[in-house]
PDB file of C-alpha atoms and ligand atoms in Angstrom:
ATOM      1  CA  MET A1215     124.108 109.807 111.361  1.00 50.00           C
ATOM      2  CA  SER A1216     122.648 106.390 111.970  1.00 59.00           C
ATOM      3  CA  ASN A1217     119.487 106.412 114.038  1.00 63.00           C
ATOM      4  CA  PHE A1218     118.860 102.754 114.728  1.00 68.00           C
ATOM      5  CA  LYS A1219     121.044 100.077 116.343  1.00 68.00           C
ATOM      6  CA  LYS A1220     119.977  97.689 113.655  1.00 78.00           C
ATOM      7  CA  GLY A1221     118.583  99.306 110.536  1.00 93.00           C
ATOM      8  CA  LYS A1222     114.908  99.207 109.702  1.00 97.00           C
ATOM      9  CA  PHE A1223     113.559  97.995 106.402  1.00 98.00           C
ATOM     10  CA  ILE A1224     110.332  99.518 105.059  1.00 98.00           C
ATOM     11  CA  THR A1225     108.724  98.429 101.792  1.00 98.00           C
ATOM     12  CA  PHE A1226     105.965  99.918  99.649  1.00 98.00           C
ATOM     13  CA  GLU A1227     103.733  97.652  97.605  1.00 98.00           C
ATOM     14  CA  GLY A1228     100.691  97.879  95.381  1.00 98.00           C
ATOM     15  CA  ILE A1229      99.547  97.503  91.803  1.00 97.00           C
ATOM     16  CA  ASP A1230     100.851  99.755  89.045  1.00 95.00           C
ATOM     17  CA  GLY A1231      99.792 103.379  89.421  1.00 95.00           C
ATOM     18  CA  CYS A1232      98.680 103.031  93.064  1.00 97.00           C
ATOM     19  CA  GLY A1233     100.898 105.957  94.110  1.00 97.00           C
ATOM     20  CA  LYS A1234     103.855 104.169  95.736  1.00 98.00           C
ATOM     21  CA  SER A1235     106.621 106.260  94.222  1.00 97.00           C
ATOM     22  CA  THR A1236     104.817 109.473  95.187  1.00 98.00           C
ATOM     23  CA  GLN A1237     104.478 108.302  98.792  1.00 98.00           C
ATOM     24  CA  VAL A1238     108.053 107.021  99.018  1.00 98.00           C
ATOM     25  CA  LYS A1239     109.292 110.485  97.994  1.00 98.00           C
ATOM     26  CA  MET A1240     107.064 112.219 100.557  1.00 98.00           C
ATOM     27  CA  LEU A1241     108.126 109.936 103.403  1.00 98.00           C
ATOM     28  CA  VAL A1242     111.803 110.348 102.534  1.00 98.00           C
ATOM     29  CA  LYS A1243     111.470 114.118 102.416  1.00 97.00           C
ATOM     30  CA  LYS A1244     109.895 114.125 105.856  1.00 97.00           C
ATOM     31  CA  LEU A1245     112.611 111.856 107.272  1.00 96.00           C
ATOM     32  CA  GLU A1246     115.360 114.018 105.814  1.00 94.00           C
ATOM     33  CA  GLN A1247     113.798 117.065 107.443  1.00 95.00           C
ATOM     34  CA  LEU A1248     114.122 115.191 110.734  1.00 94.00           C
ATOM     35  CA  ASN A1249     117.791 114.401 109.978  1.00 93.00           C
ATOM     36  CA  ILE A1250     117.119 110.685 109.796  1.00 94.00           C
ATOM     37  CA  ASP A1251     119.540 108.870 107.513  1.00 91.00           C
ATOM     38  CA  VAL A1252     117.681 106.986 104.828  1.00 96.00           C
ATOM     39  CA  ILE A1253     118.392 105.204 101.579  1.00 97.00           C
ATOM     40  CA  THR A1254     115.767 104.446  98.946  1.00 97.00           C
ATOM     41  CA  ILE A1255     115.736 101.700  96.373  1.00 97.00           C
ATOM     42  CA  ARG A1256     113.377 100.490  93.701  1.00 96.00           C
ATOM     43  CA  GLU A1257     112.764  97.061  92.269  1.00 97.00           C
ATOM     44  CA  PRO A1258     113.543  95.607  89.875  1.00 96.00           C
ATOM     45  CA  GLY A1259     116.800  97.587  89.859  1.00 95.00           C
ATOM     46  CA  GLY A1260     118.949  99.515  92.307  1.00 94.00           C
ATOM     47  CA  THR A1261     122.391  98.138  91.417  1.00 95.00           C
ATOM     48  CA  ARG A1262     124.339  98.084  88.154  1.00 96.00           C
ATOM     49  CA  ILE A1263     123.485  94.420  87.603  1.00 97.00           C
ATOM     50  CA  SER A1264     119.869  94.756  88.737  1.00 96.00           C
ATOM     51  CA  GLU A1265     119.307  97.727  86.423  1.00 96.00           C
ATOM     52  CA  SER A1266     120.561  95.625  83.481  1.00 96.00           C
ATOM     53  CA  ILE A1267     118.122  92.881  84.474  1.00 96.00           C
ATOM     54  CA  ARG A1268     115.366  95.514  84.724  1.00 96.00           C
ATOM     55  CA  GLU A1269     115.892  96.404  81.065  1.00 94.00           C
ATOM     56  CA  ILE A1270     115.185  92.840  79.968  1.00 94.00           C
ATOM     57  CA  LEU A1271     112.190  92.600  82.293  1.00 94.00           C
ATOM     58  CA  LEU A1272     110.403  95.806  81.393  1.00 91.00           C
ATOM     59  CA  TYR A1273     111.404  96.502  77.793  1.00 85.00           C
ATOM     60  CA  ARG A1274     108.149  96.608  75.847  1.00 74.00           C
ATOM     61  CA  ASP A1275     109.316  94.710  72.768  1.00 81.00           C
ATOM     62  CA  ILE A1276     110.320  91.506  74.575  1.00 80.00           C
ATOM     63  CA  HIS A1277     107.180  89.434  74.103  1.00 85.00           C
ATOM     64  CA  GLU A1278     108.769  85.989  74.343  1.00 91.00           C
ATOM     65  CA  LEU A1279     109.885  86.187  78.006  1.00 94.00           C
ATOM     66  CA  GLY A1280     108.488  83.127  79.802  1.00 95.00           C
ATOM     67  CA  GLU A1281     106.783  83.407  83.177  1.00 96.00           C
ATOM     68  CA  ARG A1282     109.460  81.311  84.916  1.00 98.00           C
ATOM     69  CA  THR A1283     112.253  83.375  83.357  1.00 97.00           C
ATOM     70  CA  GLU A1284     110.426  86.474  84.570  1.00 97.00           C
ATOM     71  CA  ALA A1285     110.218  85.110  88.135  1.00 98.00           C
ATOM     72  CA  LEU A1286     113.886  84.102  88.103  1.00 98.00           C
ATOM     73  CA  LEU A1287     115.025  87.468  86.774  1.00 98.00           C
ATOM     74  CA  MET A1288     112.929  89.386  89.320  1.00 98.00           C
ATOM     75  CA  THR A1289     114.455  87.360  92.126  1.00 98.00           C
ATOM     76  CA  ALA A1290     117.961  87.508  90.604  1.00 98.00           C
ATOM     77  CA  SER A1291     117.716  91.289  90.603  1.00 98.00           C
ATOM     78  CA  ARG A1292     116.533  91.112  94.242  1.00 98.00           C
ATOM     79  CA  ALA A1293     119.407  88.846  95.304  1.00 98.00           C
ATOM     80  CA  GLN A1294     121.984  91.309  93.962  1.00 98.00           C
ATOM     81  CA  LEU A1295     120.248  94.318  95.513  1.00 98.00           C
ATOM     82  CA  THR A1296     119.894  92.563  98.862  1.00 98.00           C
ATOM     83  CA  LYS A1297     123.523  91.489  99.033  1.00 98.00           C
ATOM     84  CA  GLU A1298     125.072  94.645  97.606  1.00 98.00           C
ATOM     85  CA  VAL A1299     122.893  97.324  99.199  1.00 98.00           C
ATOM     86  CA  ILE A1300     120.191  96.266 101.668  1.00 98.00           C
ATOM     87  CA  ILE A1301     122.093  93.999 104.058  1.00 97.00           C
ATOM     88  CA  PRO A1302     125.165  96.287 104.343  1.00 97.00           C
ATOM     89  CA  ALA A1303     122.891  99.305 104.960  1.00 97.00           C
ATOM     90  CA  LEU A1304     120.856  97.514 107.626  1.00 97.00           C
ATOM     91  CA  ASN A1305     124.051  96.353 109.315  1.00 96.00           C
ATOM     92  CA  LYS A1306     125.142  99.987 109.543  1.00 95.00           C
ATOM     93  CA  GLY A1307     121.845 100.921 111.224  1.00 95.00           C
ATOM     94  CA  THR A1308     120.445 102.747 108.204  1.00 96.00           C
ATOM     95  CA  LEU A1309     116.764 103.035 107.406  1.00 97.00           C
ATOM     96  CA  VAL A1310     116.079 101.436 104.016  1.00 98.00           C
ATOM     97  CA  ILE A1311     112.935 102.301 102.066  1.00 98.00           C
ATOM     98  CA  ALA A1312     112.072 100.154  99.072  1.00 98.00           C
ATOM     99  CA  ASP A1313     109.627 100.792  96.246  1.00 98.00           C
ATOM    100  CA  ARG A1314     108.624  97.104  95.857  1.00 98.00           C
ATOM    101  CA  TYR A1315     110.298  93.972  97.250  1.00 98.00           C
ATOM    102  CA  ALA A1316     109.506  90.267  97.629  1.00 98.00           C
ATOM    103  CA  ASP A1317     105.719  90.699  97.979  1.00 99.00           C
ATOM    104  CA  SER A1318     105.647  92.010  94.387  1.00 98.00           C
ATOM    105  CA  THR A1319     106.822  88.610  93.156  1.00 98.00           C
ATOM    106  CA  ILE A1320     103.997  86.869  95.007  1.00 98.00           C
ATOM    107  CA  ALA A1321     101.430  89.349  93.673  1.00 98.00           C
ATOM    108  CA  TYR A1322     102.627  89.557  90.047  1.00 97.00           C
ATOM    109  CA  GLN A1323     104.280  86.216  89.275  1.00 98.00           C
ATOM    110  CA  GLY A1324     101.968  84.368  91.697  1.00 98.00           C
ATOM    111  CA  GLY A1325      98.618  86.128  91.313  1.00 98.00           C
ATOM    112  CA  GLY A1326      99.291  87.630  87.892  1.00 97.00           C
ATOM    113  CA  ARG A1327     101.185  84.814  86.132  1.00 97.00           C
ATOM    114  CA  LYS A1328      99.729  81.996  88.266  1.00 98.00           C
ATOM    115  CA  ILE A1329     103.006  80.429  89.388  1.00 98.00           C
ATOM    116  CA  LYS A1330     102.622  78.358  92.590  1.00 98.00           C
ATOM    117  CA  ILE A1331     103.151  80.501  95.689  1.00 98.00           C
ATOM    118  CA  ASP A1332     105.262  77.812  97.423  1.00 98.00           C
ATOM    119  CA  ARG A1333     107.799  77.950  94.627  1.00 98.00           C
ATOM    120  CA  LEU A1334     107.939  81.729  94.741  1.00 98.00           C
ATOM    121  CA  ASP A1335     108.260  81.722  98.534  1.00 98.00           C
ATOM    122  CA  GLU A1336     111.297  79.524  98.158  1.00 98.00           C
ATOM    123  CA  LEU A1337     112.821  81.711  95.448  1.00 98.00           C
ATOM    124  CA  ASN A1338     112.197  84.799  97.583  1.00 98.00           C
ATOM    125  CA  GLN A1339     113.748  83.177 100.641  1.00 98.00           C
ATOM    126  CA  PHE A1340     116.867  82.407  98.579  1.00 98.00           C
ATOM    127  CA  ALA A1341     117.026  85.849  96.949  1.00 98.00           C
ATOM    128  CA  THR A1342     116.478  87.861 100.134  1.00 98.00           C
ATOM    129  CA  TYR A1343     118.933  85.879 102.284  1.00 98.00           C
ATOM    130  CA  GLY A1344     115.967  85.663 104.665  1.00 98.00           C
ATOM    131  CA  THR A1345     115.585  89.448 104.923  1.00 98.00           C
ATOM    132  CA  VAL A1346     112.012  90.385 105.847  1.00 98.00           C
ATOM    133  CA  PRO A1347     110.737  93.981 105.964  1.00 98.00           C
ATOM    134  CA  ASP A1348     109.956  95.442 109.399  1.00 98.00           C
ATOM    135  CA  LEU A1349     106.948  97.207 107.917  1.00 98.00           C
ATOM    136  CA  THR A1350     105.185  97.108 104.551  1.00 98.00           C
ATOM    137  CA  PHE A1351     102.716  99.657 103.234  1.00 98.00           C
ATOM    138  CA  PHE A1352     100.301  98.138 100.730  1.00 98.00           C
ATOM    139  CA  ILE A1353      98.639 101.067  98.962  1.00 98.00           C
ATOM    140  CA  ASP A1354      95.351  99.711  97.739  1.00 98.00           C
ATOM    141  CA  VAL A1355      93.533 101.049  94.672  1.00 98.00           C
ATOM    142  CA  LEU A1356      91.207  99.342  92.226  1.00 96.00           C
ATOM    143  CA  PRO A1357      92.902  98.315  88.952  1.00 95.00           C
ATOM    144  CA  ASP A1358      90.972 100.803  86.812  1.00 93.00           C
ATOM    145  CA  GLU A1359      92.083 103.669  89.071  1.00 94.00           C
ATOM    146  CA  GLY A1360      95.728 102.494  88.831  1.00 93.00           C
ATOM    147  CA  ALA A1361      95.433 102.286  85.046  1.00 90.00           C
ATOM    148  CA  ARG A1362      93.889 105.774  84.847  1.00 92.00           C
ATOM    149  CA  ARG A1363      96.848 107.272  86.694  1.00 93.00           C
ATOM    150  CA  GLN A1364      99.474 105.954  84.264  1.00 87.00           C
ATOM    151  CA  ASN A1365     100.686 107.624  81.100  1.00 80.00           C
ATOM    152  CA  THR A1366     103.107 105.104  79.629  1.00 78.00           C
ATOM    153  CA  LYS A1367     103.087 101.365  80.134  1.00 77.00           C
ATOM    154  CA  ASP A1368     106.051  98.977  80.388  1.00 81.00           C
ATOM    155  CA  ARG A1369     105.864  95.290  79.410  1.00 76.00           C
ATOM    156  CA  ILE A1370     104.222  94.155  82.648  1.00 74.00           C
ATOM    157  CA  GLU A1371     101.871  97.119  82.858  1.00 77.00           C
ATOM    158  CA  GLN A1372     100.651  96.170  79.386  1.00 79.00           C
ATOM    159  CA  ALA A1373      99.436  92.804  80.726  1.00 82.00           C
ATOM    160  CA  GLY A1374      95.944  94.218  81.259  1.00 88.00           C
ATOM    161  CA  ILE A1375      93.295  94.857  83.849  1.00 91.00           C
ATOM    162  CA  ASP A1376      92.579  91.206  84.747  1.00 93.00           C
ATOM    163  CA  PHE A1377      96.246  90.684  85.468  1.00 95.00           C
ATOM    164  CA  GLN A1378      96.250  93.735  87.774  1.00 95.00           C
ATOM    165  CA  ARG A1379      93.069  92.443  89.431  1.00 96.00           C
ATOM    166  CA  ARG A1380      94.733  89.112  90.233  1.00 97.00           C
ATOM    167  CA  ALA A1381      97.815  90.941  91.532  1.00 98.00           C
ATOM    168  CA  ARG A1382      95.609  93.061  93.803  1.00 98.00           C
ATOM    169  CA  ASP A1383      93.772  89.985  95.101  1.00 98.00           C
ATOM    170  CA  SER A1384      97.132  88.418  95.963  1.00 98.00           C
ATOM    171  CA  TYR A1385      98.186  91.528  97.825  1.00 98.00           C
ATOM    172  CA  LEU A1386      94.964  91.429  99.835  1.00 98.00           C
ATOM    173  CA  GLU A1387      95.659  87.799 100.730  1.00 98.00           C
ATOM    174  CA  LEU A1388      99.226  88.644 101.741  1.00 98.00           C
ATOM    175  CA  ALA A1389      97.930  91.476 103.925  1.00 98.00           C
ATOM    176  CA  LYS A1390      95.667  88.992 105.723  1.00 98.00           C
ATOM    177  CA  LYS A1391      98.389  86.377 106.076  1.00 98.00           C
ATOM    178  CA  TYR A1392     101.028  88.810 107.373  1.00 98.00           C
ATOM    179  CA  SER A1393      98.772  91.244 109.180  1.00 98.00           C
ATOM    180  CA  ASN A1394     101.477  92.185 111.715  1.00 97.00           C
ATOM    181  CA  ARG A1395     103.842  93.343 109.005  1.00 98.00           C
ATOM    182  CA  ILE A1396     101.592  94.652 106.229  1.00 98.00           C
ATOM    183  CA  VAL A1397      99.494  97.785 106.707  1.00 98.00           C
ATOM    184  CA  VAL A1398      96.773  98.367 104.132  1.00 98.00           C
ATOM    185  CA  ILE A1399      96.530 102.034 103.134  1.00 98.00           C
ATOM    186  CA  ASP A1400      93.510 103.325 101.250  1.00 98.00           C
ATOM    187  CA  GLY A1401      95.013 104.698  98.024  1.00 98.00           C
ATOM    188  CA  LYS A1402      91.809 106.287  96.692  1.00 96.00           C
ATOM    189  CA  THR A1403      92.030 109.484  98.716  1.00 97.00           C
ATOM    190  CA  ASP A1404      94.236 112.484  98.021  1.00 97.00           C
ATOM    191  CA  ILE A1405      98.023 112.410  98.163  1.00 98.00           C
ATOM    192  CA  ASP A1406      98.334 114.406 101.411  1.00 98.00           C
ATOM    193  CA  THR A1407      95.798 112.317 103.322  1.00 98.00           C
ATOM    194  CA  ILE A1408      97.599 109.130 102.262  1.00 98.00           C
ATOM    195  CA  HIS A1409     100.914 110.610 103.389  1.00 98.00           C
ATOM    196  CA  LYS A1410      99.424 111.517 106.790  1.00 98.00           C
ATOM    197  CA  ASN A1411      98.103 107.979 107.254  1.00 98.00           C
ATOM    198  CA  ILE A1412     101.471 106.489 106.320  1.00 98.00           C
ATOM    199  CA  TRP A1413     103.315 108.863 108.640  1.00 98.00           C
ATOM    200  CA  LYS A1414     101.040 107.986 111.561  1.00 98.00           C
ATOM    201  CA  GLU A1415     101.736 104.270 111.156  1.00 98.00           C
ATOM    202  CA  PHE A1416     105.439 104.836 110.568  1.00 97.00           C
ATOM    203  CA  LYS A1417     105.776 106.909 113.722  1.00 96.00           C
ATOM    204  CA  GLN A1418     103.968 104.385 115.876  1.00 96.00           C
ATOM    205  CA  ARG A1419     105.547 101.267 114.491  1.00 96.00           C
ATOM    206  CA  ILE A1420     109.112 102.401 113.788  1.00 95.00           C
ATOM    207  CA  LEU A1421     110.076 105.678 115.469  1.00 91.00           C
ATOM    208  CA  GLU A1422     108.298 105.250 118.796  1.00 87.00           C
ATOM    209  CA  LYS A1423     109.144 101.573 119.197  1.00 78.00           C
TER     210      LYS A1423
HETATM  211  P1  ADP B2971     103.343 103.966  91.327  1.00 50.48           P
HETATM  212  O1  ADP B2971     104.752 104.258  91.758  1.00 50.48           O
HETATM  213  O2  ADP B2971     102.587 103.196  92.355  1.00 50.48           O
HETATM  214  O3  ADP B2971     103.231 103.358  89.970  1.00 50.48           O
HETATM  215  P2  ADP B2971     103.081 106.877  91.192  1.00 50.48           P
HETATM  216  O4  ADP B2971     103.396 107.384  92.542  1.00 50.48           O
HETATM  217  O5  ADP B2971     104.122 107.016  90.126  1.00 50.48           O
HETATM  218  O6  ADP B2971     102.566 105.355  91.256  1.00 50.48           O
HETATM  219  O7  ADP B2971     101.720 107.594  90.720  1.00 50.48           O
HETATM  220  C1  ADP B2971     101.175 107.402  89.424  1.00 50.48           C
HETATM  221  C2  ADP B2971     100.499 108.707  88.984  1.00 50.48           C
HETATM  222  O8  ADP B2971      99.366 108.967  89.815  1.00 50.48           O
HETATM  223  C3  ADP B2971     101.379 109.954  89.103  1.00 50.48           C
HETATM  224  O9  ADP B2971     101.080 110.816  88.034  1.00 50.48           O
HETATM  225  C4  ADP B2971     100.984 110.557  90.441  1.00 50.48           C
HETATM  226  O10 ADP B2971     101.171 111.953  90.462  1.00 50.48           O
HETATM  227  C5  ADP B2971      99.501 110.209  90.514  1.00 50.48           C
HETATM  228  N1  ADP B2971      99.025 109.976  91.895  1.00 50.48           N
HETATM  229  C6  ADP B2971      99.710 109.444  92.922  1.00 50.48           C
HETATM  230  N2  ADP B2971      98.949 109.370  94.039  1.00 50.48           N
HETATM  231  C7  ADP B2971      97.729 109.865  93.695  1.00 50.48           C
HETATM  232  C8  ADP B2971      96.497 110.072  94.425  1.00 50.48           C
HETATM  233  N3  ADP B2971      96.366 109.722  95.695  1.00 50.48           N
HETATM  234  N4  ADP B2971      95.457 110.593  93.735  1.00 50.48           N
HETATM  235  C9  ADP B2971      95.583 110.934  92.432  1.00 50.48           C
HETATM  236  N5  ADP B2971      96.712 110.788  91.702  1.00 50.48           N
HETATM  237  C10 ADP B2971      97.778 110.252  92.328  1.00 50.48           C
HETATM  238  P1  TYD B2972     107.976 100.070  87.718  1.00 50.48           P
HETATM  239  O1  TYD B2972     108.187 100.951  86.535  1.00 50.48           O
HETATM  240  O2  TYD B2972     108.924 100.167  88.832  1.00 50.48           O
HETATM  241  O3  TYD B2972     106.485 100.228  88.128  1.00 50.48           O
HETATM  242  P2  TYD B2972     105.810 100.842  89.389  1.00 50.48           P
HETATM  243  O4  TYD B2972     106.143 102.307  89.369  1.00 50.48           O
HETATM  244  O5  TYD B2972     104.358 100.555  89.168  1.00 50.48           O
HETATM  245  O6  TYD B2972     106.375 100.105  90.558  1.00 50.48           O
HETATM  246  O7  TYD B2972     107.889  98.611  87.158  1.00 50.48           O
HETATM  247  C1  TYD B2972     107.961  97.508  87.922  1.00 50.48           C
HETATM  248  C2  TYD B2972     107.072  96.468  87.275  1.00 50.48           C
HETATM  249  O8  TYD B2972     107.592  95.182  87.578  1.00 50.48           O
HETATM  250  C3  TYD B2972     105.667  96.540  87.826  1.00 50.48           C
HETATM  251  O9  TYD B2972     104.733  96.315  86.787  1.00 50.48           O
HETATM  252  C4  TYD B2972     105.631  95.368  88.789  1.00 50.48           C
HETATM  253  C5  TYD B2972     106.602  94.399  88.199  1.00 50.48           C
HETATM  254  N1  TYD B2972     107.250  93.497  89.189  1.00 50.48           N
HETATM  255  C6  TYD B2972     106.966  92.148  89.142  1.00 50.48           C
HETATM  256  O10 TYD B2972     106.190  91.690  88.279  1.00 50.48           O
HETATM  257  N2  TYD B2972     107.554  91.304  90.051  1.00 50.48           N
HETATM  258  C7  TYD B2972     108.434  91.754  90.983  1.00 50.48           C
HETATM  259  O11 TYD B2972     108.967  90.968  91.796  1.00 50.48           O
HETATM  260  C8  TYD B2972     108.731  93.164  91.001  1.00 50.48           C
HETATM  261  C9  TYD B2972     109.704  93.717  92.003  1.00 50.48           C
HETATM  262  C10 TYD B2972     108.113  93.999  90.087  1.00 50.48           C
END
């Protein structure tokens, strides 16, 4: 059953190991218990083509990938996912929950790889067909905490603590710039407390609106 006239789009953001995937699963479980139709996606990936792009992006042995190629592949993956999955789902009134979206490109390729934000904004605008999340949860942890929580590291996660620090700083700037859309969630506390905080915001901003 579709619960919204026009679907809602919720994204989760944060540095590696902040706990996004854990929180996405908990929110989805809660929504399913309430019989709310929901689809979840993760980036980069989520379609046949985007998953192939993901392999190039995250495979550990590809050391020669340039920063512009990385930005273009991230946004290429996003364009396919947006056209094939997100827009059709939103048009049907479905709730879409994404583990990362356009803000990740600003944080990682902008903050992390130091590509100009204006250029990335333009790439994102093109790739998303202008789709903007209704609500974004930025789960904030310090880079050393994120690193501690991870067992294995893909190519980008291997980029080091300074890289993660710059990505986090970019997220904090984004949260200031788009304070109506982005909610900062303290990721240091325990999993259940974080879930409760996310649920409270979700209820107020999406369900009760
Ligand atoms: P992300 O998707 O942001 O990379 P995950 O949700 O996969 O992060 O979490 C990374 C690891 O940290 C997992 O082992 C998870 O169980 C653990 N974790 C998640 N949230 C917390 C938390 N609030 N406190 C401690 N450990 C956590
Ligand atoms: P993933 O295994 O999904 O990590 P996580 O569980 O931490 O989200 O890997 C995604 C990696 O790709 C992660 O290091 C962030 C990076 N990334 C970018 O650099 N730019 C982007 O636009 C996106 C979507 C992800």
